[in-house]
Coordinates of C-alpha atoms in Angstrom, one line a residue:
M1 CA -102.2 68.7 61.3
A2 CA -102.5 68.7 57.5
E3 CA -100.3 65.6 57.2
A4 CA -102.2 63.8 59.8
A5 CA -105.4 64.6 58.0
D6 CA -104.0 63.3 54.7
E7 CA -103.0 60.1 56.4
L8 CA -106.3 59.6 57.9
S9 CA -107.9 60.2 54.5
T10 CA -105.7 57.5 52.8
P11 CA -107.3 54.0 52.5
L12 CA -105.8 51.3 54.8
G13 CA -104.5 49.1 51.9
Q14 CA -102.5 52.0 50.4
Q15 CA -101.1 52.7 53.9
T16 CA -99.9 49.1 54.2
A17 CA -98.3 49.0 50.8
G18 CA -96.4 52.2 51.6
R19 CA -95.1 50.7 54.8
T20 CA -94.1 47.5 52.9
R21 CA -92.1 49.5 50.4
R22 CA -90.3 51.4 53.2
F23 CA -89.1 48.1 55.0
R24 CA -88.3 45.9 51.9
L25 CA -84.9 44.1 52.1
P26 CA -82.2 45.2 49.6
F27 CA -81.8 41.7 48.0
T28 CA -83.9 38.6 47.2
A29 CA -83.4 35.1 48.4
M30 CA -81.7 34.0 45.2
Q31 CA -79.3 36.9 45.5
A32 CA -78.4 35.8 49.0
L33 CA -77.7 32.3 47.8
A34 CA -75.4 33.6 45.1
V35 CA -73.5 35.7 47.6
L36 CA -73.1 32.7 49.9
L37 CA -71.7 30.5 47.1
G38 CA -69.4 33.3 46.1
L39 CA -67.9 33.4 49.6
V40 CA -67.4 29.6 49.6
L41 CA -65.6 29.8 46.3
V42 CA -63.3 32.6 47.5
G43 CA -62.5 30.6 50.5
F44 CA -61.6 27.5 48.4
V45 CA -59.4 29.5 46.1
G46 CA -57.6 31.0 49.1
V47 CA -56.8 27.6 50.5
A48 CA -55.5 26.5 47.2
L49 CA -53.3 29.5 46.8
F50 CA -51.8 29.6 50.3
N51 CA -51.6 25.9 51.0
D52 CA -48.3 24.1 50.1
N53 CA -50.1 21.5 48.1
P54 CA -49.2 22.1 44.5
L55 CA -52.2 20.1 43.3
G56 CA -54.6 22.6 44.7
G57 CA -56.4 20.2 47.0
E58 CA -56.7 17.2 44.7
P59 CA -56.3 13.8 46.4
M60 CA -52.7 12.6 46.5
A61 CA -50.7 9.7 47.9
R62 CA -47.2 9.9 49.4
I63 CA -44.8 7.1 48.4
A64 CA -41.4 6.7 50.1
L65 CA -38.6 6.1 47.6
R66 CA -35.3 4.7 48.9
N67 CA -33.0 5.6 46.0
P68 CA -29.7 7.0 47.1
P69 CA -28.1 9.9 45.3
P70 CA -26.0 8.9 42.4
A71 CA -22.3 8.7 42.9
S72 CA -20.3 11.6 41.5
A73 CA -17.3 11.3 39.2
D74 CA -15.0 11.9 42.2
D75 CA -16.4 9.0 44.2
K76 CA -13.7 6.7 42.7
H77 CA -11.2 8.5 44.8
A78 CA -13.1 8.0 48.0
P79 CA -12.0 5.3 50.5
A80 CA -13.4 1.8 49.8
E81 CA -16.8 1.3 51.3
P82 CA -17.7 -1.7 53.5
A83 CA -19.8 -4.5 52.1
V84 CA -23.3 -3.2 51.6
K85 CA -26.7 -4.9 51.6
S86 CA -27.3 -4.6 47.9
A87 CA -25.5 -3.8 44.6
A88 CA -24.4 -0.3 45.3
T89 CA -23.7 2.3 42.7
A90 CA -20.4 1.9 40.9
P91 CA -18.4 4.9 39.9
A92 CA -19.7 5.4 36.4
A93 CA -18.7 7.7 33.7
A94 CA -20.4 11.1 33.8
G95 CA -24.0 10.9 32.5
D96 CA -24.0 7.1 32.5
A97 CA -27.0 7.0 34.8
K98 CA -28.3 4.0 32.9
N99 CA -25.7 1.8 34.5
D100 CA -26.1 3.0 38.0
T101 CA -27.5 0.4 40.4
K102 CA -29.9 1.1 43.3
N103 CA -30.4 -0.3 46.7
D104 CA -33.8 -1.7 45.7
A105 CA -34.6 -4.3 43.1
R106 CA -35.4 -2.8 39.7
T107 CA -36.3 -3.9 36.2
V108 CA -33.9 -3.4 33.3
T109 CA -33.8 -4.4 29.7
I110 CA -30.9 -6.6 28.6
I111 CA -30.0 -9.0 25.8
D112 CA -31.3 -12.5 26.6
G113 CA -28.3 -14.8 26.0
S114 CA -30.6 -17.7 25.2
S115 CA -32.3 -16.0 22.2
G116 CA -30.5 -12.7 21.5
K117 CA -33.7 -10.8 22.1
R118 CA -34.2 -7.9 24.5
Q119 CA -35.9 -8.9 27.7
D120 CA -37.0 -7.1 30.9
V121 CA -35.5 -8.7 34.0
V122 CA -35.4 -7.8 37.7
I123 CA -32.0 -7.3 39.2
G124 CA -31.0 -6.4 42.8
A125 CA -33.4 -8.9 44.5
G126 CA -31.5 -11.7 46.1
D127 CA -28.1 -10.2 45.7
P128 CA -25.3 -12.2 47.3
A129 CA -24.4 -9.0 49.1
E130 CA -27.8 -9.0 50.8
K131 CA -26.6 -12.0 52.8
V132 CA -23.5 -10.2 54.0
D133 CA -23.7 -9.1 57.6
G134 CA -20.5 -7.6 58.8
D135 CA -17.7 -10.2 58.2
T136 CA -20.0 -13.2 57.7
P137 CA -20.0 -14.3 54.1
P138 CA -22.9 -16.2 52.5
L139 CA -21.6 -19.7 53.0
A140 CA -24.9 -21.7 52.8
M141 CA -24.3 -22.5 49.2
T142 CA -23.2 -26.1 48.5
G143 CA -19.5 -26.6 48.2
I144 CA -18.4 -23.0 48.6
D145 CA -15.0 -22.8 50.3
P146 CA -15.0 -19.7 52.6
R147 CA -11.3 -19.4 52.3
L148 CA -11.7 -18.5 48.6
L149 CA -13.9 -15.4 49.3
E150 CA -13.1 -11.9 50.3
K151 CA -15.4 -9.0 51.0
S152 CA -15.7 -6.2 48.5
R153 CA -17.9 -3.1 48.7
Y154 CA -20.5 -5.1 46.7
G155 CA -20.3 -8.5 48.4
M156 CA -18.1 -11.6 48.4
I157 CA -15.7 -12.1 45.4
P158 CA -13.2 -14.9 44.7
V159 CA -9.6 -14.9 45.9
V160 CA -6.6 -17.2 46.0
A161 CA -5.9 -18.5 49.5
D162 CA -3.8 -21.2 51.1
G163 CA -2.5 -22.2 47.7
L164 CA -6.0 -22.9 46.5
K165 CA -7.5 -21.3 43.4
P166 CA -11.2 -21.2 42.4
F167 CA -10.3 -22.6 39.0
T168 CA -9.1 -25.9 40.6
V169 CA -11.5 -26.1 43.5
Y170 CA -14.6 -25.5 41.4
A171 CA -13.6 -27.4 38.3
A172 CA -15.9 -30.4 37.6
E173 CA -14.6 -33.9 38.1
A174 CA -13.2 -35.6 35.0
D175 CA -10.9 -38.5 34.1
R176 CA -8.1 -36.3 32.9
A177 CA -5.7 -39.2 32.2
K178 CA -8.3 -40.6 29.8
A179 CA -8.9 -37.2 28.3
A180 CA -5.2 -36.9 27.5
R181 CA -5.3 -40.0 25.4
M182 CA -8.4 -39.4 23.2
P183 CA -10.2 -36.7 21.3
V184 CA -12.3 -34.5 23.6
V185 CA -15.2 -32.1 23.2
A186 CA -16.2 -29.4 25.7
V187 CA -19.6 -27.7 25.4
V188 CA -20.5 -24.4 27.1
V189 CA -24.2 -23.4 27.3
A190 CA -24.2 -19.6 27.9
G191 CA -26.6 -16.8 28.7
L192 CA -28.1 -18.6 31.7
G193 CA -29.8 -16.9 34.6
V194 CA -32.2 -14.9 32.5
G195 CA -35.2 -17.1 32.0
A196 CA -35.6 -19.5 34.8
A197 CA -37.3 -22.2 32.7
K198 CA -34.6 -22.3 30.1
T199 CA -31.9 -22.3 32.8
A200 CA -33.6 -25.2 34.6
D201 CA -33.8 -27.2 31.4
A202 CA -30.1 -26.7 30.8
I203 CA -29.3 -27.7 34.3
M204 CA -31.5 -30.8 34.4
K205 CA -31.4 -32.1 30.8
L206 CA -27.7 -31.9 30.0
P207 CA -25.1 -34.2 31.5
P208 CA -22.8 -32.8 34.3
A209 CA -19.8 -32.6 32.0
V210 CA -21.5 -29.7 30.1
T211 CA -20.2 -26.4 31.5
L212 CA -22.9 -23.7 32.2
A213 CA -22.2 -20.0 31.9
F214 CA -24.4 -17.5 33.8
T215 CA -25.0 -13.8 33.2
P216 CA -25.0 -11.6 36.4
Y217 CA -28.6 -10.6 35.9
G218 CA -31.9 -12.1 36.9
A219 CA -33.8 -12.1 40.2
D220 CA -31.5 -14.5 42.0
P221 CA -28.6 -15.7 39.8
G222 CA -26.8 -17.2 42.8
K223 CA -29.7 -19.6 43.6
L224 CA -29.7 -20.9 40.0
A225 CA -25.9 -21.2 40.0
E226 CA -26.1 -23.2 43.2
R227 CA -28.6 -25.5 41.6
A228 CA -26.3 -26.1 38.7
R229 CA -23.4 -26.9 41.0
A230 CA -25.6 -29.3 42.9
Q231 CA -26.1 -31.2 39.7
R232 CA -22.3 -31.3 39.3
H233 CA -22.0 -28.8 36.5
E234 CA -19.0 -26.5 36.6
I235 CA -20.0 -22.9 36.0
L236 CA -18.7 -19.7 34.6
L237 CA -19.6 -16.1 35.2
Q238 CA -20.2 -14.0 32.0
I239 CA -19.0 -10.4 32.3
P240 CA -21.0 -7.9 30.1
M241 CA -18.6 -6.0 27.8
E242 CA -19.1 -3.3 25.2
P243 CA -20.1 -4.3 21.7
F244 CA -19.3 -2.3 18.6
D245 CA -22.8 -0.8 18.4
Y246 CA -23.1 0.2 22.1
P247 CA -25.3 1.8 23.4
D248 CA -27.8 0.8 20.7
N249 CA -27.0 -2.7 21.7
D250 CA -26.6 -2.7 25.5
P251 CA -25.6 -5.8 27.4
G252 CA -27.0 -4.4 30.7
P253 CA -26.1 -2.5 33.8
Q254 CA -22.4 -2.1 34.8
T255 CA -21.2 -3.1 31.3
L256 CA -17.4 -2.8 31.0
L257 CA -16.7 0.1 28.6
T258 CA -13.7 1.2 26.5
T259 CA -14.4 4.8 27.5
L260 CA -13.9 4.1 31.2
S261 CA -10.6 4.0 33.1
G262 CA -9.1 0.7 34.3
E263 CA -10.1 1.6 37.8
Q264 CA -13.7 2.1 36.9
N265 CA -13.9 -1.1 34.9
L266 CA -12.4 -3.1 37.7
D267 CA -15.0 -1.6 40.1
R268 CA -17.7 -2.8 37.7
L269 CA -16.0 -6.2 37.4
Y270 CA -16.2 -6.5 41.2
W271 CA -19.9 -5.8 41.1
H272 CA -20.4 -8.7 38.6
L273 CA -18.1 -11.0 40.6
S274 CA -20.2 -10.6 43.7
R275 CA -23.5 -11.6 42.0
L276 CA -22.9 -15.4 42.5
Q277 CA -20.3 -17.8 43.8
G278 CA -18.5 -21.0 43.0
Y279 CA -17.5 -20.3 39.4
A280 CA -14.2 -21.6 37.9
G281 CA -13.7 -18.7 35.6
I282 CA -15.2 -15.7 33.7
A283 CA -16.3 -15.3 30.1
N284 CA -17.3 -12.4 27.9
F285 CA -20.9 -11.5 27.5
M286 CA -21.1 -9.8 24.1
G287 CA -18.1 -7.3 24.1
A288 CA -16.7 -7.4 20.5
R289 CA -15.3 -3.9 20.9
F290 CA -14.0 -4.4 24.4
V291 CA -12.2 -7.7 23.9
A292 CA -10.4 -6.3 20.9
T293 CA -9.0 -3.3 22.8
D294 CA -5.8 -4.3 24.5
P295 CA -5.5 -1.4 27.0
V296 CA -8.9 -2.1 28.6
M297 CA -8.6 -5.9 28.5
Q298 CA -5.2 -6.0 30.2
P299 CA -6.5 -5.0 33.7
I300 CA -9.4 -7.5 33.4
V301 CA -7.2 -10.5 32.4
R302 CA -4.7 -9.5 35.0
E303 CA -7.4 -9.4 37.7
A304 CA -8.8 -12.8 36.7
A305 CA -5.3 -14.3 37.0
K306 CA -4.8 -12.7 40.3
R307 CA -8.0 -14.2 41.7
G308 CA -7.3 -17.7 40.5
L309 CA -9.9 -17.8 37.7
S310 CA -9.9 -18.9 34.0
Y311 CA -11.0 -17.0 30.9
F312 CA -13.4 -18.3 28.2
D313 CA -13.7 -16.5 24.9
D314 CA -16.9 -17.2 23.1
G315 CA -15.2 -16.8 19.7
S316 CA -17.6 -14.1 18.5
T317 CA -14.8 -11.8 17.2
P318 CA -11.5 -12.9 15.6
R319 CA -9.9 -9.7 16.8
S320 CA -10.0 -10.7 20.5
V321 CA -6.8 -10.1 22.4
A322 CA -7.9 -12.4 25.3
Q323 CA -5.8 -15.4 24.2
T324 CA -2.5 -13.4 23.9
L325 CA -3.1 -11.6 27.2
S326 CA -4.1 -14.8 29.0
A327 CA -0.9 -16.5 27.9
G328 CA 1.1 -13.6 29.3
Q329 CA -0.5 -14.0 32.7
S330 CA -0.4 -17.9 32.7
L331 CA -4.2 -17.7 32.9
P332 CA -6.1 -20.9 32.0
F333 CA -7.8 -20.1 28.7
A334 CA -10.1 -21.6 26.0
K335 CA -11.8 -20.2 23.0
A336 CA -14.9 -21.5 21.3
D337 CA -14.4 -22.9 17.8
F338 CA -17.9 -21.7 16.8
A339 CA -21.4 -21.3 18.0
I340 CA -23.3 -24.5 17.7
D341 CA -26.7 -22.9 17.2
A342 CA -25.8 -19.8 15.2
V343 CA -28.6 -20.9 13.0
P344 CA -31.1 -22.3 15.5
T345 CA -32.7 -25.1 13.5
S346 CA -32.4 -28.8 14.2
A347 CA -30.8 -29.5 10.8
E348 CA -28.2 -26.7 11.2
I349 CA -27.4 -27.6 14.8
D350 CA -26.8 -31.2 13.8
R351 CA -24.5 -30.1 11.0
A352 CA -22.5 -28.0 13.5
L353 CA -22.2 -30.9 15.9
V354 CA -20.7 -33.1 13.2
K355 CA -18.2 -30.3 12.4
L356 CA -17.3 -30.2 16.1
E357 CA -16.6 -34.0 16.0
T358 CA -14.3 -33.5 13.1
I359 CA -12.3 -30.8 14.8
A360 CA -11.9 -32.9 17.9
K361 CA -10.5 -35.8 15.9
E362 CA -8.2 -33.6 13.9
R363 CA -6.8 -31.5 16.8
G364 CA -7.6 -33.5 19.9
T365 CA -9.7 -30.8 21.5
A366 CA -12.9 -29.0 20.3
V367 CA -15.0 -26.4 22.1
G368 CA -18.5 -25.4 21.1
V369 CA -20.8 -22.8 22.7
A370 CA -24.6 -22.8 22.6
S371 CA -27.5 -20.9 24.0
A372 CA -30.3 -22.5 26.1
L373 CA -32.9 -22.5 23.3
P374 CA -35.2 -25.5 23.6
V375 CA -34.1 -26.8 20.2
S376 CA -30.4 -26.4 21.2
I377 CA -30.9 -28.4 24.4
E378 CA -32.9 -31.1 22.6
R379 CA -30.3 -31.6 19.8
L380 CA -27.3 -31.4 22.2
S381 CA -28.9 -34.0 24.6
A382 CA -29.4 -36.5 21.7
W383 CA -25.9 -35.9 20.2
L384 CA -24.0 -36.2 23.5
K385 CA -25.3 -39.7 24.0
T386 CA -23.6 -40.8 20.8
L387 CA -20.0 -39.6 21.6
D388 CA -18.8 -42.7 23.4
S389 CA -19.6 -44.8 20.3
K390 CA -17.6 -42.4 18.2
G391 CA -14.5 -42.5 20.4
I392 CA -14.9 -38.9 21.6
M393 CA -15.0 -37.9 25.2
L394 CA -17.2 -35.1 26.6
V395 CA -15.3 -33.1 29.2
P396 CA -15.8 -30.0 31.3
L397 CA -14.3 -26.8 29.9
T398 CA -11.6 -26.8 32.6
T399 CA -10.4 -30.2 31.5
A400 CA -10.2 -29.0 27.9
M401 CA -8.2 -25.9 29.1
L402 CA -5.7 -28.1 30.9
K403 CA -5.3 -30.5 28.0
S404 CA -4.7 -27.7 25.6
K405 CA -2.1 -26.1 27.9
S406 CA -0.2 -29.4 28.4
G407 CA -0.3 -30.1 24.7

């Protein structure tokens, strides 16, 4: 009764305030919002921790890469693979991943044979091997004899068949009887295939009797080689070989190396041989160390002879054993007397061409090598037009080889 009396005696406003204090919530609206944000944050962290996305929920794109696993050192003992649809990986030395080739086109840095500078080029796209389907070789190219091709694991490579050799079938036409009676000059323009504009200039601006040498690199060396043969040039395939300062100076993928076995270098040679068709012979691309090393050069020269090819030495090293080894295999051979554009100026090139004339008159045969620099093409074009008046005959390299052999 006393409590009831006290309550009745308490003013109404104080009673209301007391009730408000008894039913007040334990947190404010701001506190509730903070708790809610905390729960969201905990949930996000949980997803990031227990999801298999290592980026913790950041946006990502998935890209399919079709690179096959690299060949192991023991792959060279495996059975030969069938022809593949691209330049497959050759059995390389351990750790030589730089020279592995992939199924897809890729960009590599090589030495531009036209300028001596390093240049990024795409290889792999348009491989001759991409045209190989089962036993059907890529025979759409002008003048390619299907009998002179056999299938390798990388594509079609030259072979002797029915008594025919690529050296004789793909040699450019020439009046060899006339060449035997007068001084002759052969000119090889090398380093083609890298730089389509320079290659096109050499093909179109130089007379057919000039021999053109192609590197195995570039987006589609076979197409450029076919264009050269359509203009009646005979062509050579340059094989990248180890220079003295390798790997600081690297000719490119699948370079033949003195540190590899004969079997491994032959496998790399087959990769190069498959890159284009219709060549009369092979030539060194760089390779001062390799061409001076008898044990590693022997299998290469022997294979070239076996496949009915010739060998051209660019004369860059006096220590080359190629001439001696070629003679032992009865392999058609020629060596450049010097590089016409070693000093790439108009005056120096003109002086070199006069020197080439002198050698031709003294010995009967002279061979010069040049790059496809614009100044080289321009000076060569002008000089070649004067040879007839000087009693000198311009001949393809194969004709010079045959004249030297008969002499």
